Structures are given as structure tokens and as C-alpha cells.
PDB file of C-alpha atoms in Angstrom:
ATOM      1  CA  UNK A  11     -14.642 -49.063  47.876  1.00 45.00           C
ATOM      2  CA  UNK A  12     -14.122 -47.292  51.236  1.00 46.00           C
ATOM      3  CA  UNK A  13     -12.539 -49.150  54.008  1.00 49.00           C
ATOM      4  CA  UNK A  14     -13.406 -47.882  57.762  1.00 51.00           C
ATOM      5  CA  UNK A  15     -11.442 -48.766  60.396  1.00 50.00           C
ATOM      6  CA  UNK A  16     -11.572 -47.813  64.124  1.00 49.00           C
ATOM      7  CA  UNK A  17      -9.018 -47.048  66.492  1.00 51.00           C
ATOM      8  CA  UNK A  18      -9.366 -47.090  70.526  1.00 52.00           C
ATOM      9  CA  UNK A  19      -6.100 -45.370  72.251  1.00 52.00           C
ATOM     10  CA  UNK A  20      -5.699 -46.401  75.825  1.00 53.00           C
ATOM     11  CA  UNK A  21      -2.856 -44.622  78.134  1.00 53.00           C
ATOM     12  CA  UNK A  22      -1.441 -44.773  81.496  1.00 56.00           C
ATOM     13  CA  UNK A  23      -3.263 -41.341  82.401  1.00 56.00           C
ATOM     14  CA  UNK A  24      -6.441 -39.726  82.728  1.00 58.00           C
ATOM     15  CA  UNK A  25      -7.472 -38.312  79.512  1.00 54.00           C
ATOM     16  CA  UNK A  26      -9.006 -34.715  79.896  1.00 58.00           C
ATOM     17  CA  UNK A  27     -10.082 -34.177  76.451  1.00 59.00           C
ATOM     18  CA  UNK A  28     -11.371 -36.889  74.627  1.00 55.00           C
ATOM     19  CA  UNK A  29     -12.701 -35.164  71.695  1.00 56.00           C
ATOM     20  CA  UNK A  30      -9.437 -34.622  70.185  1.00 56.00           C
ATOM     21  CA  UNK A  31      -8.990 -38.584  69.750  1.00 55.00           C
ATOM     22  CA  UNK A  32     -11.973 -38.479  67.493  1.00 56.00           C
ATOM     23  CA  UNK A  33     -12.147 -38.373  64.129  1.00 54.00           C
ATOM     24  CA  UNK A  34     -15.455 -38.522  61.871  1.00 54.00           C
ATOM     25  CA  UNK A  35     -13.685 -37.727  58.450  1.00 54.00           C
ATOM     26  CA  UNK A  36     -12.627 -39.895  55.764  1.00 55.00           C
ATOM     27  CA  UNK A  37      -8.724 -40.537  54.764  1.00 51.00           C
ATOM     28  CA  UNK A  38      -8.184 -41.619  51.511  1.00 52.00           C
ATOM     29  CA  UNK A  39      -5.008 -44.488  51.556  1.00 51.00           C
ATOM     30  CA  UNK A  40      -3.235 -45.203  48.440  1.00 53.00           C
ATOM     31  CA  UNK A  41      -1.657 -48.726  48.308  1.00 57.00           C
ATOM     32  CA  UNK A  42       1.153 -49.138  45.880  1.00 65.00           C
ATOM     33  CA  UNK A  43       1.501 -52.303  44.080  1.00 76.00           C
ATOM     34  CA  UNK A  44       4.727 -53.463  43.115  1.00 79.00           C
ATOM     35  CA  UNK A  45       3.403 -54.870  39.720  1.00 84.00           C
ATOM     36  CA  UNK A  46       1.087 -53.928  36.804  1.00 87.00           C
ATOM     37  CA  UNK A  47      -1.144 -56.548  36.499  1.00 87.00           C
ATOM     38  CA  UNK A  48      -2.487 -56.836  32.841  1.00 88.00           C
ATOM     39  CA  UNK A  49      -4.988 -59.745  33.890  1.00 88.00           C
ATOM     40  CA  UNK A  50      -5.426 -63.258  34.822  1.00 88.00           C
ATOM     41  CA  UNK A  51      -7.719 -66.145  34.162  1.00 91.00           C
ATOM     42  CA  UNK A  52      -8.747 -69.584  35.563  1.00 90.00           C
ATOM     43  CA  UNK A  53      -9.516 -72.587  32.874  1.00 90.00           C
ATOM     44  CA  UNK A  54     -10.646 -75.983  33.359  1.00 88.00           C
ATOM     45  CA  UNK A  55      -8.029 -78.016  31.237  1.00 88.00           C
ATOM     46  CA  UNK A  56      -8.801 -81.596  30.003  1.00 85.00           C
ATOM     47  CA  UNK A  57      -6.741 -83.756  32.582  1.00 87.00           C
ATOM     48  CA  UNK A  58      -9.162 -82.627  35.320  1.00 86.00           C
ATOM     49  CA  UNK A  59      -6.905 -79.476  36.528  1.00 89.00           C
ATOM     50  CA  UNK A  60      -7.320 -76.335  36.780  1.00 91.00           C
ATOM     51  CA  UNK A  61      -5.156 -73.732  35.173  1.00 92.00           C
ATOM     52  CA  UNK A  62      -4.248 -70.325  36.760  1.00 93.00           C
ATOM     53  CA  UNK A  63      -2.457 -67.879  34.348  1.00 93.00           C
ATOM     54  CA  UNK A  64      -1.354 -64.322  35.176  1.00 92.00           C
ATOM     55  CA  UNK A  65       0.313 -61.844  32.949  1.00 92.00           C
ATOM     56  CA  UNK A  66       1.915 -58.575  34.410  1.00 92.00           C
ATOM     57  CA  UNK A  67       3.512 -55.673  32.368  1.00 90.00           C
ATOM     58  CA  UNK A  68       6.135 -54.207  34.626  1.00 90.00           C
ATOM     59  CA  UNK A  69       7.476 -55.495  37.911  1.00 90.00           C
ATOM     60  CA  UNK A  70       9.266 -53.464  40.503  1.00 89.00           C
ATOM     61  CA  UNK A  71      10.377 -54.660  43.685  1.00 89.00           C
ATOM     62  CA  UNK A  72       8.132 -57.639  43.564  1.00 90.00           C
ATOM     63  CA  UNK A  73       9.106 -60.848  45.636  1.00 93.00           C
ATOM     64  CA  UNK A  74       6.359 -63.369  44.180  1.00 95.00           C
ATOM     65  CA  UNK A  75       2.945 -64.713  44.262  1.00 95.00           C
ATOM     66  CA  UNK A  76       0.893 -67.120  46.253  1.00 96.00           C
ATOM     67  CA  UNK A  77      -2.750 -68.274  45.022  1.00 96.00           C
ATOM     68  CA  UNK A  78      -5.734 -68.896  46.994  1.00 96.00           C
ATOM     69  CA  UNK A  79      -9.103 -70.722  46.435  1.00 95.00           C
ATOM     70  CA  UNK A  80     -11.926 -71.064  48.192  1.00 94.00           C
ATOM     71  CA  UNK A  81     -15.803 -71.789  47.808  1.00 94.00           C
ATOM     72  CA  UNK A  82     -16.930 -68.703  49.880  1.00 92.00           C
ATOM     73  CA  UNK A  83     -16.678 -65.228  48.478  1.00 89.00           C
ATOM     74  CA  UNK A  84     -14.768 -64.267  51.419  1.00 89.00           C
ATOM     75  CA  UNK A  85     -10.775 -64.106  51.778  1.00 85.00           C
ATOM     76  CA  UNK A  86     -10.643 -65.304  55.253  1.00 88.00           C
ATOM     77  CA  UNK A  87     -12.227 -68.753  54.066  1.00 91.00           C
ATOM     78  CA  UNK A  88      -9.211 -69.659  51.710  1.00 93.00           C
ATOM     79  CA  UNK A  89      -6.698 -71.983  51.246  1.00 94.00           C
ATOM     80  CA  UNK A  90      -3.328 -71.697  49.762  1.00 96.00           C
ATOM     81  CA  UNK A  91      -2.877 -73.934  46.860  1.00 95.00           C
ATOM     82  CA  UNK A  92       0.624 -72.968  45.769  1.00 94.00           C
ATOM     83  CA  UNK A  93       3.074 -74.954  48.034  1.00 92.00           C
ATOM     84  CA  UNK A  94       5.549 -72.173  48.092  1.00 95.00           C
ATOM     85  CA  UNK A  95       6.405 -68.841  46.906  1.00 95.00           C
ATOM     86  CA  UNK A  96       6.181 -68.225  42.881  1.00 96.00           C
ATOM     87  CA  UNK A  97       9.212 -65.924  42.355  1.00 95.00           C
ATOM     88  CA  UNK A  98       8.705 -62.789  40.690  1.00 93.00           C
ATOM     89  CA  UNK A  99      10.229 -63.203  36.903  1.00 93.00           C
ATOM     90  CA  UNK A 100       9.633 -59.541  35.706  1.00 87.00           C
ATOM     91  CA  UNK A 101      11.730 -56.463  36.102  1.00 85.00           C
ATOM     92  CA  UNK A 102      10.924 -52.621  35.951  1.00 82.00           C
ATOM     93  CA  UNK A 103      10.234 -52.010  32.298  1.00 83.00           C
ATOM     94  CA  UNK A 104       8.864 -56.185  31.412  1.00 86.00           C
ATOM     95  CA  UNK A 105       6.500 -58.115  33.076  1.00 90.00           C
ATOM     96  CA  UNK A 106       6.227 -61.943  33.122  1.00 93.00           C
ATOM     97  CA  UNK A 107       3.763 -64.771  32.549  1.00 95.00           C
ATOM     98  CA  UNK A 108       2.955 -66.870  35.295  1.00 95.00           C
ATOM     99  CA  UNK A 109       1.039 -70.339  35.410  1.00 95.00           C
ATOM    100  CA  UNK A 110      -0.466 -72.507  38.459  1.00 95.00           C
ATOM    101  CA  UNK A 111      -2.121 -76.021  38.039  1.00 94.00           C
ATOM    102  CA  UNK A 112      -4.596 -76.478  40.508  1.00 91.00           C
ATOM    103  CA  UNK A 113      -4.754 -80.373  40.927  1.00 90.00           C
ATOM    104  CA  UNK A 114      -7.741 -80.745  43.506  1.00 86.00           C
ATOM    105  CA  UNK A 115     -10.336 -79.027  41.795  1.00 85.00           C
ATOM    106  CA  UNK A 116     -13.475 -80.618  41.714  1.00 87.00           C
ATOM    107  CA  UNK A 117     -15.949 -80.704  39.109  1.00 86.00           C
ATOM    108  CA  UNK A 118     -19.270 -78.904  39.513  1.00 87.00           C
ATOM    109  CA  UNK A 119     -17.570 -76.565  42.255  1.00 89.00           C
ATOM    110  CA  UNK A 120     -17.539 -72.794  41.949  1.00 91.00           C
ATOM    111  CA  UNK A 121     -14.493 -71.476  43.200  1.00 92.00           C
ATOM    112  CA  UNK A 122     -13.187 -68.259  43.940  1.00 93.00           C
ATOM    113  CA  UNK A 123      -9.402 -67.555  43.597  1.00 94.00           C
ATOM    114  CA  UNK A 124      -7.316 -64.967  44.662  1.00 93.00           C
ATOM    115  CA  UNK A 125      -3.855 -63.636  43.691  1.00 93.00           C
ATOM    116  CA  UNK A 126      -1.760 -62.223  46.381  1.00 93.00           C
ATOM    117  CA  UNK A 127       1.303 -60.060  45.246  1.00 92.00           C
ATOM    118  CA  UNK A 128       4.388 -59.811  47.947  1.00 92.00           C
ATOM    119  CA  UNK A 129       6.888 -56.945  47.313  1.00 91.00           C
ATOM    120  CA  UNK A 130      10.448 -57.296  49.003  1.00 91.00           C
ATOM    121  CA  UNK A 131       9.150 -55.324  51.749  1.00 89.00           C
ATOM    122  CA  UNK A 132       6.628 -57.700  52.544  1.00 90.00           C
ATOM    123  CA  UNK A 133       3.717 -55.464  51.854  1.00 89.00           C
ATOM    124  CA  UNK A 134       0.964 -57.289  49.885  1.00 89.00           C
ATOM    125  CA  UNK A 135      -1.879 -56.465  47.597  1.00 89.00           C
ATOM    126  CA  UNK A 136      -4.574 -58.954  47.010  1.00 90.00           C
ATOM    127  CA  UNK A 137      -6.520 -59.548  43.757  1.00 90.00           C
ATOM    128  CA  UNK A 138      -9.682 -60.778  43.519  1.00 88.00           C
ATOM    129  CA  UNK A 139     -12.087 -62.874  43.651  1.00 91.00           C
ATOM    130  CA  UNK A 140     -11.770 -64.686  40.333  1.00 90.00           C
ATOM    131  CA  UNK A 141     -14.606 -67.084  39.722  1.00 92.00           C
ATOM    132  CA  UNK A 142     -14.183 -70.129  37.914  1.00 90.00           C
ATOM    133  CA  UNK A 143     -15.714 -73.702  37.605  1.00 89.00           C
ATOM    134  CA  UNK A 144     -14.156 -77.106  36.322  1.00 83.00           C
ATOM    135  CA  UNK A 145     -16.917 -78.755  34.468  1.00 79.00           C
ATOM    136  CA  UNK A 146     -17.594 -82.225  33.636  1.00 70.00           C
ATOM    137  CA  UNK A 147     -16.245 -82.078  30.000  1.00 65.00           C
ATOM    138  CA  UNK A 148     -12.948 -80.024  31.508  1.00 56.00           C
ATOM    139  CA  UNK A 149     -12.269 -83.291  33.573  1.00 50.00           C
ATOM    140  CA  UNK A 150     -12.919 -85.877  30.808  1.00 45.00           C
ATOM    141  CA  UNK A 151      -9.257 -87.155  29.947  1.00 39.00           C
ATOM    142  CA  UNK A 152      -8.713 -86.182  25.843  1.00 38.00           C
ATOM    143  CA  UNK A 153      -6.560 -88.353  23.653  1.00 34.00           C
ATOM    144  CA  UNK A 154      -7.385 -91.754  22.277  1.00 33.00           C
ATOM    145  CA  UNK A 155      -9.438 -94.380  23.581  1.00 35.00           C
ATOM    146  CA  UNK A 156      -8.787 -98.105  22.779  1.00 38.00           C
ATOM    147  CA  UNK A 157     -11.073-101.141  22.853  1.00 38.00           C
ATOM    148  CA  UNK A 158      -9.508-104.656  22.600  1.00 39.00           C
ATOM    149  CA  UNK A 159     -11.938-107.679  21.817  1.00 41.00           C
ATOM    150  CA  UNK A 160     -13.094-109.675  24.709  1.00 44.00           C
ATOM    151  CA  UNK A 161     -11.559-113.193  24.554  1.00 45.00           C
ATOM    152  CA  UNK A 162     -12.009-115.855  26.693  1.00 46.00           C
ATOM    153  CA  UNK A 163     -11.344-119.750  27.014  1.00 51.00           C
ATOM    154  CA  UNK A 164     -13.800-122.443  27.505  1.00 49.00           C
TER     155      UNK A 164
END
């Protein structure tokens, strides 16, 4: 994937040679992640919630994670569903497993989830979107249903 940025340089003086301020080439930028993400998933639960789970194999200089959700395929249209930072628990040679429960997911709505990794230096890496939908069968309560006889008094 290629990301193209434009820059406008404004100075106090008059620039005589504007050609040296332009570059039509492509510059490769490598974003270093502080974690090795093995995978992540979103699964509807019997109690009507959505379980977001991710696993890392290694974490170096990781501060934590935030989870965002939206219905559009646009990061800018999301809301954060983690009330606070999920603190990183892994280490350089060992990762960790994390879970977040989304209690406000509605059945029949296709959501897109994004996972934001935040490093100790405040740099971020965003993973996603991950698409998931809570079905009506997910939102039915599991367990035993008791039926009591109807008793009336004449």
C-alpha cells in the first residue's frame, strides 16, 4: 500500500528557485510496531455481547491498546469502546492474550473494529478493520428456562 503526502513550504522571504521544493518520487517509510500481533477476532456471545480478542507473540516498549468500532469502513468514523487503555502485559520474548467485551453491540449490525497499539514513545499502529456481526442467535440468553403454571383465584 502506498500513502502519498503533500507538503507546502512557506517562508518569510521570496523563493527564487521553486523547483528544488518539489519531489515527484516515492519515499518508503517503515513503521516499526512495538508488538508482534499473532491475530485477533470478534465473536458474538450468548449474552448478546461481542468478545474482541487479540494475541501477541512479543511486545517491546508497548504501553497498551485501545479498541474502536464503527459501522462504516472509515477509521475517522469510529468510537472508542475501551473506557481506558488496556495495559500491555507481554514482554520482549513473550506475548499475551487480551480480551475486551463490547456490551453495546446490536444484533444484525455489521461492525468494523480497529485495534490501536500505543508504544511508550506515544507512536501508534492501527490494525483493521476486522468485520463482525452479532446475530440474533448470539443475543439469545443461554441456560435453562423455567415455566411456572398460571394459578388464578376465583
